[in-house]
């Protein structure tokens, strides 16, 4: 599995292009359209099959529409519990974050524990509410795409509408700390990390009894 990171949105969202030897590919959290990502996919002859959203805030969905235009066969995947955020600019904060209202209509709604294959990559979707009610993480190939649930030495904010600190802590404890220490964490913002590093360094994770 190969992962390429592109910084998008006005607040520095990590947008990922993920592929394997079959040249099947998916995009995670397109905060805005990235021409560099599109150029890389074209250069490597990748078939972008899915656009996967860890949650519905504007800085993670602003580029969906343009990527759908470029890849009309690509299906948008999101948590079934995030429909309201994806369909309501007031909830997803897109006017504030992006300066325009954005809505997204997912093609595929998933729930906790659902899986799918993309090429030879086996993906598992884990429900991780807290930052938003329908936040989720994507586990595949010794890695997890954590969205805004877990950051390097930090965690996602819970002071937005419908955020919950208790839910976020429980999500990290039950859905992320159960992963091996060498699991790579591709975060929604800031730098890549590992589960083991977060066990040792993250002040919030360190306070969790697990």
mmCIF file of C-alpha atoms in Angstrom:
data_model
loop_
_atom_site.group_PDB
_atom_site.id
_atom_site.type_symbol
_atom_site.label_atom_id
_atom_site.label_comp_id
_atom_site.label_asym_id
_atom_site.label_seq_id
_atom_site.Cartn_x
_atom_site.Cartn_y
_atom_site.Cartn_z
ATOM 1 C CA UNK A 1 0.000 0.000 0.000
ATOM 2 C CA UNK A 2 1.268 3.457 -0.905
ATOM 3 C CA UNK A 3 -0.031 6.631 0.714
ATOM 4 C CA UNK A 4 0.462 10.134 -0.684
ATOM 5 C CA UNK A 5 -0.444 13.208 1.355
ATOM 6 C CA UNK A 6 -1.688 16.534 -0.016
ATOM 7 C CA UNK A 7 -2.450 19.531 2.192
ATOM 8 C CA UNK A 8 -5.838 21.025 1.311
ATOM 9 C CA UNK A 9 -8.437 23.447 2.728
ATOM 10 C CA UNK A 10 -7.686 26.810 4.328
ATOM 11 C CA UNK A 11 -6.839 25.103 7.636
ATOM 12 C CA UNK A 12 -4.411 22.478 6.401
ATOM 13 C CA UNK A 13 -6.359 19.253 6.026
ATOM 14 C CA UNK A 14 -4.404 16.109 5.194
ATOM 15 C CA UNK A 15 -5.954 14.646 2.056
ATOM 16 C CA UNK A 16 -4.664 11.198 1.161
ATOM 17 C CA UNK A 17 -4.358 9.296 -2.105
ATOM 18 C CA UNK A 18 -4.001 5.589 -1.337
ATOM 19 C CA UNK A 19 -3.180 2.866 -3.846
ATOM 20 C CA UNK A 20 -1.646 -0.582 -4.269
ATOM 21 C CA UNK A 21 -0.004 -2.742 -6.907
ATOM 22 C CA UNK A 22 -3.310 -3.195 -8.736
ATOM 23 C CA UNK A 23 -3.442 0.601 -9.300
ATOM 24 C CA UNK A 24 -6.820 0.725 -7.586
ATOM 25 C CA UNK A 25 -7.009 3.861 -5.462
ATOM 26 C CA UNK A 26 -9.120 5.845 -3.039
ATOM 27 C CA UNK A 27 -9.049 9.381 -1.693
ATOM 28 C CA UNK A 28 -9.524 10.215 1.985
ATOM 29 C CA UNK A 29 -10.970 13.575 3.099
ATOM 30 C CA UNK A 30 -10.607 15.962 0.147
ATOM 31 C CA UNK A 31 -10.732 19.275 1.993
ATOM 32 C CA UNK A 32 -10.416 20.998 -1.359
ATOM 33 C CA UNK A 33 -9.531 19.865 -4.860
ATOM 34 C CA UNK A 34 -5.812 19.122 -5.298
ATOM 35 C CA UNK A 35 -4.374 19.336 -8.785
ATOM 36 C CA UNK A 36 -1.179 17.720 -7.516
ATOM 37 C CA UNK A 37 -3.181 14.700 -6.373
ATOM 38 C CA UNK A 38 -4.973 14.494 -9.708
ATOM 39 C CA UNK A 39 -1.671 14.759 -11.560
ATOM 40 C CA UNK A 40 -0.152 11.964 -9.466
ATOM 41 C CA UNK A 41 -3.129 9.692 -10.116
ATOM 42 C CA UNK A 42 -2.902 10.365 -13.853
ATOM 43 C CA UNK A 43 0.878 9.967 -13.953
ATOM 44 C CA UNK A 44 0.709 6.582 -12.235
ATOM 45 C CA UNK A 45 -2.357 5.401 -14.155
ATOM 46 C CA UNK A 46 -4.424 4.970 -11.007
ATOM 47 C CA UNK A 47 -8.117 4.126 -10.989
ATOM 48 C CA UNK A 48 -9.729 6.210 -8.250
ATOM 49 C CA UNK A 49 -12.685 4.097 -7.156
ATOM 50 C CA UNK A 50 -13.791 5.716 -3.894
ATOM 51 C CA UNK A 51 -13.758 9.004 -2.028
ATOM 52 C CA UNK A 52 -13.938 8.191 1.682
ATOM 53 C CA UNK A 53 -14.890 10.743 4.338
ATOM 54 C CA UNK A 54 -13.882 10.320 7.968
ATOM 55 C CA UNK A 55 -16.448 12.964 8.944
ATOM 56 C CA UNK A 56 -18.529 15.781 7.521
ATOM 57 C CA UNK A 57 -16.855 19.050 8.502
ATOM 58 C CA UNK A 58 -16.299 21.489 5.660
ATOM 59 C CA UNK A 59 -12.516 21.229 5.717
ATOM 60 C CA UNK A 60 -12.794 17.509 4.912
ATOM 61 C CA UNK A 61 -15.446 17.620 2.181
ATOM 62 C CA UNK A 62 -14.823 20.802 0.171
ATOM 63 C CA UNK A 63 -13.142 19.014 -2.732
ATOM 64 C CA UNK A 64 -15.610 16.167 -3.152
ATOM 65 C CA UNK A 65 -17.614 17.750 -5.976
ATOM 66 C CA UNK A 66 -14.608 18.510 -8.183
ATOM 67 C CA UNK A 67 -13.120 15.080 -7.632
ATOM 68 C CA UNK A 68 -16.484 13.574 -8.577
ATOM 69 C CA UNK A 69 -16.353 15.535 -11.826
ATOM 70 C CA UNK A 70 -12.865 14.206 -12.510
ATOM 71 C CA UNK A 71 -13.680 10.635 -11.426
ATOM 72 C CA UNK A 72 -17.398 10.162 -12.211
ATOM 73 C CA UNK A 73 -17.260 6.452 -11.392
ATOM 74 C CA UNK A 74 -15.861 7.036 -7.904
ATOM 75 C CA UNK A 75 -18.294 6.354 -5.066
ATOM 76 C CA UNK A 76 -18.454 8.574 -1.978
ATOM 77 C CA UNK A 77 -18.321 6.589 1.270
ATOM 78 C CA UNK A 78 -19.316 8.000 4.673
ATOM 79 C CA UNK A 79 -20.720 6.896 7.999
ATOM 80 C CA UNK A 80 -24.472 6.428 8.126
ATOM 81 C CA UNK A 81 -24.454 8.574 11.277
ATOM 82 C CA UNK A 82 -22.910 11.559 9.465
ATOM 83 C CA UNK A 83 -25.709 12.203 6.967
ATOM 84 C CA UNK A 84 -27.004 15.284 8.777
ATOM 85 C CA UNK A 85 -23.586 16.941 8.829
ATOM 86 C CA UNK A 86 -22.964 16.197 5.167
ATOM 87 C CA UNK A 87 -26.314 17.667 4.152
ATOM 88 C CA UNK A 88 -26.407 20.769 6.374
ATOM 89 C CA UNK A 89 -23.851 23.584 5.892
ATOM 90 C CA UNK A 90 -24.760 24.985 9.311
ATOM 91 C CA UNK A 91 -23.645 21.756 10.925
ATOM 92 C CA UNK A 92 -20.588 21.145 8.766
ATOM 93 C CA UNK A 93 -19.350 24.743 9.108
ATOM 94 C CA UNK A 94 -18.453 24.956 5.426
ATOM 95 C CA UNK A 95 -19.528 28.622 5.028
ATOM 96 C CA UNK A 96 -17.204 29.588 7.881
ATOM 97 C CA UNK A 97 -14.303 27.326 6.906
ATOM 98 C CA UNK A 98 -14.468 27.540 3.108
ATOM 99 C CA UNK A 99 -16.455 30.709 2.509
ATOM 100 C CA UNK A 100 -19.181 28.764 0.709
ATOM 101 C CA UNK A 101 -21.878 26.266 1.572
ATOM 102 C CA UNK A 102 -21.009 22.646 0.775
ATOM 103 C CA UNK A 103 -23.171 19.556 0.931
ATOM 104 C CA UNK A 104 -22.355 15.981 -0.002
ATOM 105 C CA UNK A 105 -24.659 13.115 -0.892
ATOM 106 C CA UNK A 106 -22.842 9.830 -0.137
ATOM 107 C CA UNK A 107 -23.231 6.866 -2.461
ATOM 108 C CA UNK A 108 -22.386 4.321 0.226
ATOM 109 C CA UNK A 109 -23.215 4.592 3.914
ATOM 110 C CA UNK A 110 -21.282 2.351 6.284
ATOM 111 C CA UNK A 111 -21.558 1.415 9.941
ATOM 112 C CA UNK A 112 -19.131 0.258 12.592
ATOM 113 C CA UNK A 113 -17.369 -2.944 11.565
ATOM 114 C CA UNK A 114 -18.256 -2.784 7.883
ATOM 115 C CA UNK A 115 -15.481 -3.750 5.471
ATOM 116 C CA UNK A 116 -14.668 -3.454 1.796
ATOM 117 C CA UNK A 117 -11.937 -4.393 -0.630
ATOM 118 C CA UNK A 118 -10.300 -1.842 -2.910
ATOM 119 C CA UNK A 119 -7.858 -3.704 -5.100
ATOM 120 C CA UNK A 120 -5.904 -5.848 -2.646
ATOM 121 C CA UNK A 121 -6.527 -3.436 0.219
ATOM 122 C CA UNK A 122 -8.955 -4.601 2.882
ATOM 123 C CA UNK A 123 -10.607 -1.683 4.674
ATOM 124 C CA UNK A 124 -12.418 -1.788 7.992
ATOM 125 C CA UNK A 125 -14.566 1.143 9.109
ATOM 126 C CA UNK A 126 -14.589 1.898 12.836
ATOM 127 C CA UNK A 127 -17.145 4.283 14.292
ATOM 128 C CA UNK A 128 -15.327 6.904 16.392
ATOM 129 C CA UNK A 129 -17.827 9.547 17.525
ATOM 130 C CA UNK A 130 -16.684 12.507 19.564
ATOM 131 C CA UNK A 131 -15.381 15.121 17.162
ATOM 132 C CA UNK A 132 -18.661 14.643 15.310
ATOM 133 C CA UNK A 133 -21.454 12.126 16.005
ATOM 134 C CA UNK A 134 -20.677 10.141 12.862
ATOM 135 C CA UNK A 135 -16.900 10.319 12.814
ATOM 136 C CA UNK A 136 -15.129 7.169 11.699
ATOM 137 C CA UNK A 137 -11.633 5.823 11.170
ATOM 138 C CA UNK A 138 -10.399 3.582 8.361
ATOM 139 C CA UNK A 139 -8.115 0.675 9.215
ATOM 140 C CA UNK A 140 -6.117 -0.961 6.421
ATOM 141 C CA UNK A 141 -2.666 -2.356 5.736
ATOM 142 C CA UNK A 142 -1.128 -1.742 9.155
ATOM 143 C CA UNK A 143 -2.403 1.817 9.190
ATOM 144 C CA UNK A 144 -5.385 3.841 10.322
ATOM 145 C CA UNK A 145 -6.757 7.023 8.810
ATOM 146 C CA UNK A 146 -7.907 8.776 11.965
ATOM 147 C CA UNK A 147 -9.556 11.920 10.612
ATOM 148 C CA UNK A 148 -9.956 14.377 13.481
ATOM 149 C CA UNK A 149 -10.214 11.737 16.197
ATOM 150 C CA UNK A 150 -6.511 11.328 16.981
ATOM 151 C CA UNK A 151 -3.618 13.649 16.129
ATOM 152 C CA UNK A 152 0.104 13.502 16.835
ATOM 153 C CA UNK A 153 0.343 14.225 20.580
ATOM 154 C CA UNK A 154 -3.187 15.612 20.521
ATOM 155 C CA UNK A 155 -6.820 14.740 19.849
ATOM 156 C CA UNK A 156 -9.719 16.238 17.939
ATOM 157 C CA UNK A 157 -11.712 19.180 19.224
ATOM 158 C CA UNK A 158 -15.031 18.540 20.918
ATOM 159 C CA UNK A 159 -16.241 22.127 21.352
ATOM 160 C CA UNK A 160 -18.086 22.197 18.024
ATOM 161 C CA UNK A 161 -21.847 21.556 17.976
ATOM 162 C CA UNK A 162 -22.646 17.939 18.890
ATOM 163 C CA UNK A 163 -19.067 17.205 19.901
ATOM 164 C CA UNK A 164 -18.502 15.051 22.974
ATOM 165 C CA UNK A 165 -15.296 14.682 24.958
ATOM 166 C CA UNK A 166 -16.576 11.535 26.667
ATOM 167 C CA UNK A 167 -17.416 9.945 23.318
ATOM 168 C CA UNK A 168 -14.044 10.930 21.841
ATOM 169 C CA UNK A 169 -12.116 9.401 24.735
ATOM 170 C CA UNK A 170 -14.176 6.218 24.526
ATOM 171 C CA UNK A 171 -13.598 6.029 20.758
ATOM 172 C CA UNK A 172 -9.847 6.337 21.167
ATOM 173 C CA UNK A 173 -9.813 3.767 23.966
ATOM 174 C CA UNK A 174 -12.007 1.142 22.310
ATOM 175 C CA UNK A 175 -11.334 1.619 18.600
ATOM 176 C CA UNK A 176 -7.765 2.927 18.256
ATOM 177 C CA UNK A 177 -5.772 1.786 21.293
ATOM 178 C CA UNK A 178 -6.788 -1.767 20.436
ATOM 179 C CA UNK A 179 -4.517 -1.523 17.374
ATOM 180 C CA UNK A 180 -0.857 -2.658 17.492
ATOM 181 C CA UNK A 181 1.732 -0.108 18.576
ATOM 182 C CA UNK A 182 3.373 -0.075 15.143
ATOM 183 C CA UNK A 183 0.126 0.940 13.428
ATOM 184 C CA UNK A 184 0.758 4.088 11.370
ATOM 185 C CA UNK A 185 -1.751 6.855 12.087
ATOM 186 C CA UNK A 186 -2.530 9.082 9.115
ATOM 187 C CA UNK A 187 -4.122 12.036 10.833
ATOM 188 C CA UNK A 188 -6.603 14.598 9.552
ATOM 189 C CA UNK A 189 -4.239 17.457 10.407
ATOM 190 C CA UNK A 190 -0.581 17.792 11.350
ATOM 191 C CA UNK A 191 1.968 14.987 11.184
ATOM 192 C CA UNK A 192 1.756 11.236 10.788
ATOM 193 C CA UNK A 193 2.276 9.252 13.996
ATOM 194 C CA UNK A 194 1.897 5.731 15.394
ATOM 195 C CA UNK A 195 -0.321 4.186 18.037
ATOM 196 C CA UNK A 196 2.733 3.331 20.138
ATOM 197 C CA UNK A 197 4.026 6.905 20.030
ATOM 198 C CA UNK A 198 0.637 8.181 21.169
ATOM 199 C CA UNK A 199 0.585 5.724 24.078
ATOM 200 C CA UNK A 200 3.914 7.156 25.274
ATOM 201 C CA UNK A 201 3.564 10.861 24.467
ATOM 202 C CA UNK A 202 -0.063 11.920 24.008
ATOM 203 C CA UNK A 203 -1.267 13.520 27.278
ATOM 204 C CA UNK A 204 -4.889 12.603 26.607
ATOM 205 C CA UNK A 205 -4.120 9.034 25.620
ATOM 206 C CA UNK A 206 -1.816 8.693 28.611
ATOM 207 C CA UNK A 207 -4.691 9.583 30.925
ATOM 208 C CA UNK A 208 -6.947 6.877 29.501
ATOM 209 C CA UNK A 209 -7.193 3.732 31.585
ATOM 210 C CA UNK A 210 -7.124 0.853 29.148
#
